[in-house]
PDB file of C-alpha atoms in Angstrom:
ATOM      1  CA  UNK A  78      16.069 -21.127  26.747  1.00  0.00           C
ATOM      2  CA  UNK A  79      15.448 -22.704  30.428  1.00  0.00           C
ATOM      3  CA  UNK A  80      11.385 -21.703  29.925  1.00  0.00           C
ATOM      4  CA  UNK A  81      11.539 -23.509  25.727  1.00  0.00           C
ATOM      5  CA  UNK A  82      13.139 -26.665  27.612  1.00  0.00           C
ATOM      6  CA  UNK A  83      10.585 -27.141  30.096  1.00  0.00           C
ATOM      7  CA  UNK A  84       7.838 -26.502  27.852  1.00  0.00           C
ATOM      8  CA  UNK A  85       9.637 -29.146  24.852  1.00  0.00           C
ATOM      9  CA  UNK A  86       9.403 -31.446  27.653  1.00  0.00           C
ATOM     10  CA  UNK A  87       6.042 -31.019  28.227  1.00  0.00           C
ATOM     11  CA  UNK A  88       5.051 -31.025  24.835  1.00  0.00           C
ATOM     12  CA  UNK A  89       6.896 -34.475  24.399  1.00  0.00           C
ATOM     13  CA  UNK A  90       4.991 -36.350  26.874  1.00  0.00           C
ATOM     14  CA  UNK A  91       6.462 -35.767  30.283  1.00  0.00           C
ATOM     15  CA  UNK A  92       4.699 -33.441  33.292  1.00  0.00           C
ATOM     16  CA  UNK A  93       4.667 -32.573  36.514  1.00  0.00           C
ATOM     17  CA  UNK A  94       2.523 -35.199  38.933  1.00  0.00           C
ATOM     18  CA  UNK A  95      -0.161 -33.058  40.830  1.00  0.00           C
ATOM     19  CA  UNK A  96      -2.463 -33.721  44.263  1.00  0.00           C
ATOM     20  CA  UNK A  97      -5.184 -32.043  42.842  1.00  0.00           C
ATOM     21  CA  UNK A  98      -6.757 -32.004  38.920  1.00  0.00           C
ATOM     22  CA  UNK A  99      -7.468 -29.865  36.309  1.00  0.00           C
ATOM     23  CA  UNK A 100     -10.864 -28.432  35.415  1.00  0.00           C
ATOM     24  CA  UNK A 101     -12.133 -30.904  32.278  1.00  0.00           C
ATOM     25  CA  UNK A 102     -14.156 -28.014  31.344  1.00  0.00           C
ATOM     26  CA  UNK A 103     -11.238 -25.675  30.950  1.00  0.00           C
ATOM     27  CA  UNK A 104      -9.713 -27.924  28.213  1.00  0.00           C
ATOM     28  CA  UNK A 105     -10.260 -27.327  24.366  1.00  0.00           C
ATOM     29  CA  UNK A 106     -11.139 -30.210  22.529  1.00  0.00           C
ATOM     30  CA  UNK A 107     -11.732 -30.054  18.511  1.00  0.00           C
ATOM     31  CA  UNK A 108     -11.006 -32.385  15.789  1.00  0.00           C
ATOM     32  CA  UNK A 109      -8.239 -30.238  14.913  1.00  0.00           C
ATOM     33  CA  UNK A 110      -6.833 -31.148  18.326  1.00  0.00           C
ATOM     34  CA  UNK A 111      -7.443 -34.861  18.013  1.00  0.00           C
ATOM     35  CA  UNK A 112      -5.267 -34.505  14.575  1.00  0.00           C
ATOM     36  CA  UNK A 113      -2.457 -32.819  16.731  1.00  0.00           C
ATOM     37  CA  UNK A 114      -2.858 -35.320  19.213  1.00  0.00           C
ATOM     38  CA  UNK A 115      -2.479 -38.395  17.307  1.00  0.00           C
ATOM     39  CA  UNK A 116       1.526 -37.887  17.294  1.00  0.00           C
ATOM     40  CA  UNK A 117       3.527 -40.513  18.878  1.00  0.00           C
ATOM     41  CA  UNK A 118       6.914 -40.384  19.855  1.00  0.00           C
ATOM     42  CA  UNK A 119      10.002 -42.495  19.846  1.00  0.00           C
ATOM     43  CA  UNK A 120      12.278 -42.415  22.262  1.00  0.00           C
ATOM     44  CA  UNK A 121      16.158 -43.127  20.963  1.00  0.00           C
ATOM     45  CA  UNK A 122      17.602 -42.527  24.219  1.00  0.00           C
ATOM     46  CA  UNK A 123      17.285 -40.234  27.352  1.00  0.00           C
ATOM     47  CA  UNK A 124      18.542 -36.689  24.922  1.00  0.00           C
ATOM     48  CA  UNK A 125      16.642 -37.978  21.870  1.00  0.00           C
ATOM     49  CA  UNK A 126      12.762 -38.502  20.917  1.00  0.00           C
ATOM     50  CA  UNK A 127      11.459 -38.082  17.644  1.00  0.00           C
ATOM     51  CA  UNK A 128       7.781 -37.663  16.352  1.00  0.00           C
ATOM     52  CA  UNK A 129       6.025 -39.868  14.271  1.00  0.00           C
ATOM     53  CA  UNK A 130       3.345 -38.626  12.094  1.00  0.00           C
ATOM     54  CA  UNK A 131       0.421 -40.380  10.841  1.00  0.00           C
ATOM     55  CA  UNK A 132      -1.468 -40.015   7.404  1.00  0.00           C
ATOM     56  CA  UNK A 133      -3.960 -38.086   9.121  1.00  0.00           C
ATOM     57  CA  UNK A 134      -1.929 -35.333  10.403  1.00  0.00           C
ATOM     58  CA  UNK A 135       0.421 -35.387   7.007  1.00  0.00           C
ATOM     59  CA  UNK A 136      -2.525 -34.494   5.260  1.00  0.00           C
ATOM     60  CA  UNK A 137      -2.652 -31.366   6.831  1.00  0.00           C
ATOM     61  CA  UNK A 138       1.323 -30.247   6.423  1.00  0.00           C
ATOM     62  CA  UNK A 139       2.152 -27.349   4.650  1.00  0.00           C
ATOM     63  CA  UNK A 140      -1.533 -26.476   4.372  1.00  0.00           C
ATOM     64  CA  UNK A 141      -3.315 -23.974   6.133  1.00  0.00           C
ATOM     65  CA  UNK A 142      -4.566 -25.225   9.820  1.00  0.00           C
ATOM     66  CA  UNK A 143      -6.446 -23.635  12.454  1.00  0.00           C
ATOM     67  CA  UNK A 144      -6.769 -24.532  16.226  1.00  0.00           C
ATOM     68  CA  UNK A 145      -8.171 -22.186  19.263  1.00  0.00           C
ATOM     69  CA  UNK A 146      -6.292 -22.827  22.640  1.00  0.00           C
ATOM     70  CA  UNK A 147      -4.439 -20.896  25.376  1.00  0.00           C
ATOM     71  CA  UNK A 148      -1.276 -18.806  25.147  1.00  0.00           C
ATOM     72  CA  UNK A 149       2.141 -20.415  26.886  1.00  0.00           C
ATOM     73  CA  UNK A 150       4.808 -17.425  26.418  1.00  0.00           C
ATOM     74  CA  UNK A 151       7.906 -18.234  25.786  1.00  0.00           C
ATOM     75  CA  UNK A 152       9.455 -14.848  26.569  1.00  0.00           C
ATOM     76  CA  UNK A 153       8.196 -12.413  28.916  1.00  0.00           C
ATOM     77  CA  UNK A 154       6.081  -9.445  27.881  1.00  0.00           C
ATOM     78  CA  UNK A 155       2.493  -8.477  26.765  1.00  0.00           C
ATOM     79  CA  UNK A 156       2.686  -8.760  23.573  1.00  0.00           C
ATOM     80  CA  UNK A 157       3.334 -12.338  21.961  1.00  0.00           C
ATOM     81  CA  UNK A 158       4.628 -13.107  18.700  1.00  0.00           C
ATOM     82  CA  UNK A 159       6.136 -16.384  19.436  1.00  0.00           C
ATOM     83  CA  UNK A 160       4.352 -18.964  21.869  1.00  0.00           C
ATOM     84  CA  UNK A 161       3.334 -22.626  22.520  1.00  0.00           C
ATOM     85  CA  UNK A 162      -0.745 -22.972  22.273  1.00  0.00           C
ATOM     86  CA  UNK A 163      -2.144 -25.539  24.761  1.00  0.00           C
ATOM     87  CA  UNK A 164      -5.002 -26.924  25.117  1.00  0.00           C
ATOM     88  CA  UNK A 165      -5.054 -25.986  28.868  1.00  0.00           C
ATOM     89  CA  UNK A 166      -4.945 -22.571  30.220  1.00  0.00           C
ATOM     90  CA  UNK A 167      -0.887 -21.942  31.413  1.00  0.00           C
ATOM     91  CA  UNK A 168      -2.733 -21.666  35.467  1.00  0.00           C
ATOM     92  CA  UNK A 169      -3.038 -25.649  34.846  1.00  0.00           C
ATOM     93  CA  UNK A 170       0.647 -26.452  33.665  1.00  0.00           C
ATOM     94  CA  UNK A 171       1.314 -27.493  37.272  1.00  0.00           C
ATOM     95  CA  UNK A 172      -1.647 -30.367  36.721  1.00  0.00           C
ATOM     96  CA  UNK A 173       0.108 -31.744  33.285  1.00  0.00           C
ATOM     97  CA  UNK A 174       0.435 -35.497  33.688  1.00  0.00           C
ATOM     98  CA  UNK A 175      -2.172 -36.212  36.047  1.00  0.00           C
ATOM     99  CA  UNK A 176      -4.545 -36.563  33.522  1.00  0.00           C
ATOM    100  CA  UNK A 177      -2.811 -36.626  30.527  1.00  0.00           C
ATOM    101  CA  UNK A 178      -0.375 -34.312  29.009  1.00  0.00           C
ATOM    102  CA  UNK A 179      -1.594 -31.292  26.811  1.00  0.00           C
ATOM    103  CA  UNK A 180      -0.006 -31.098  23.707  1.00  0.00           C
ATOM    104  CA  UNK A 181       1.164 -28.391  22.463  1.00  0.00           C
ATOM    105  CA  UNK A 182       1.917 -26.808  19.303  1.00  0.00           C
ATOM    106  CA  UNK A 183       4.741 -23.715  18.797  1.00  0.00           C
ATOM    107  CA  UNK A 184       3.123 -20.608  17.238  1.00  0.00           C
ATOM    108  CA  UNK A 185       5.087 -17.898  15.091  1.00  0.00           C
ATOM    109  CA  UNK A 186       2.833 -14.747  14.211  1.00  0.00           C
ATOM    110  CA  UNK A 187       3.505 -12.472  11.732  1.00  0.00           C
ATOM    111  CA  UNK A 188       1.602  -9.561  14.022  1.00  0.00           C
ATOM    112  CA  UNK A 189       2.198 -10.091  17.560  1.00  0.00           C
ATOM    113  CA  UNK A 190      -1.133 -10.030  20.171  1.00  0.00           C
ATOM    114  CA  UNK A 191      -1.665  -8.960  23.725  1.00  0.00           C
ATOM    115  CA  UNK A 192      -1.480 -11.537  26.199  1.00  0.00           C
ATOM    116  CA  UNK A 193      -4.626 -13.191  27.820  1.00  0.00           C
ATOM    117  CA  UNK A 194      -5.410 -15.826  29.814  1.00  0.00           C
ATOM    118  CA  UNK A 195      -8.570 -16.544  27.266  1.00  0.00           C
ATOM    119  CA  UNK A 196      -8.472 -18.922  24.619  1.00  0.00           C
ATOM    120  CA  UNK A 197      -7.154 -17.030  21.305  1.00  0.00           C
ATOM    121  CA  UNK A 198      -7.892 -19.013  17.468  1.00  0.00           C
ATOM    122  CA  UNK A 199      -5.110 -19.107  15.524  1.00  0.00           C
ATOM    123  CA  UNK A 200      -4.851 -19.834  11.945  1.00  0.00           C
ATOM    124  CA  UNK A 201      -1.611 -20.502  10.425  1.00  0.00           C
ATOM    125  CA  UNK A 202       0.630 -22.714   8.161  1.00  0.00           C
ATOM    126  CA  UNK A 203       0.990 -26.611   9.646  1.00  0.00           C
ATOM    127  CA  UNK A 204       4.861 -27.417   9.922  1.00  0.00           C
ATOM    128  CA  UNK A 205       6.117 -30.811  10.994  1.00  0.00           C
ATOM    129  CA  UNK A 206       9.702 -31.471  11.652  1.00  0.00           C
ATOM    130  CA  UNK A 207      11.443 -34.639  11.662  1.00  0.00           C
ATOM    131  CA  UNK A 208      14.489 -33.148  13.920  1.00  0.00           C
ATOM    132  CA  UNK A 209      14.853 -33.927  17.483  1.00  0.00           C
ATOM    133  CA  UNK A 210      11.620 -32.703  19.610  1.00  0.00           C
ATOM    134  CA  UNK A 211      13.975 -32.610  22.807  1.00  0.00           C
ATOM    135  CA  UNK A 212      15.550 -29.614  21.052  1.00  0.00           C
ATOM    136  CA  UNK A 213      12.501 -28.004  18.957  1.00  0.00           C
ATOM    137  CA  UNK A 214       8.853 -28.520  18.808  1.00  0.00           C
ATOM    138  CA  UNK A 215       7.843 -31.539  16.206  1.00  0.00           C
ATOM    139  CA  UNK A 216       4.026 -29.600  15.415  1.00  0.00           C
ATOM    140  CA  UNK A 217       4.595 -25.570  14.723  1.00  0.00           C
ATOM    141  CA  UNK A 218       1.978 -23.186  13.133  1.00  0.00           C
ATOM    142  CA  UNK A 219       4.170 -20.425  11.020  1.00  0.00           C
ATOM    143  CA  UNK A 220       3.218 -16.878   9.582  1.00  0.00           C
ATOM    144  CA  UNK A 221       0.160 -17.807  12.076  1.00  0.00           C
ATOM    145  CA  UNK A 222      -2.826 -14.645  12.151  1.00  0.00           C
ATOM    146  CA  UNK A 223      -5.016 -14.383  15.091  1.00  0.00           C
ATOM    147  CA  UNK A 224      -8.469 -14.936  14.164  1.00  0.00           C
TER     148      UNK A 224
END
């Protein structure tokens, strides 16, 4: 639960400051990822923030969506049926804020996949939730299928 908090929080906007930056040419940049992107979020108070979705990225909900990015696991092991997909590989987390926050989008399989640290291309149904995004990810892709 410890890892999903620390990921939520990265996912709603706040990182860890870093010396050093990120390799631009690592990150994965689509228009699918410019529609994920265009989320804002409210803050209520320090426990509560809450997405708010544009036309743009309505369009897409409950419709099939596909985006390629990088594995986050959320529980240990080689084989991933559950993760958050970044647009920066997971050996970067420690550079999220110094050039902008990744978003990140929570990924439910219905066959899990081996681990890598290469980009994987997912294609799955989009899900937006209205519910608290300090306590569950606001952008999932469900009954996802690794392309």
């Amino acid at each position: 639960m410890k890892k999903l908090s620390i990921i939520l929080l990265l996912l709603t906007g706040f990182g860890f400051a870093a010396k050093a930056q990120h390799d631009p040419s690592d990150q994965i940049i689509s228009e699918n990822w410019d529609i994920i992107g265009s989320v804002d979020f409210k803050t209520v108070k320090d426990t509560e923030m809450y997405a708010i979705f544009g036309n743009e990225i309505k369009k897409h909900a409950n419709k099939p969506f596909e985006l390629e990015g990088y594995i986050v696991p959320i529980k240990d092991g080689m084989k991933q049926t559950k993760f958050m997909l970044s647009t920066l590989p997971i050996n970067q987390c420690f550079f999220c804020g110094k050039n902008g926050v990744p978003i990140m989008v929570m990924v439910e399989l219905t066959e899990p996949i081996k681990f890598t640290y290469q980009t994987v291309k997912i294609k799955g149904t989009l899900k937006l939730s209205t519910a608290n995004a300090m306590d569950s990810p606001p952008i999932s892709l469900m009954a996802g299928k690794a392309l």
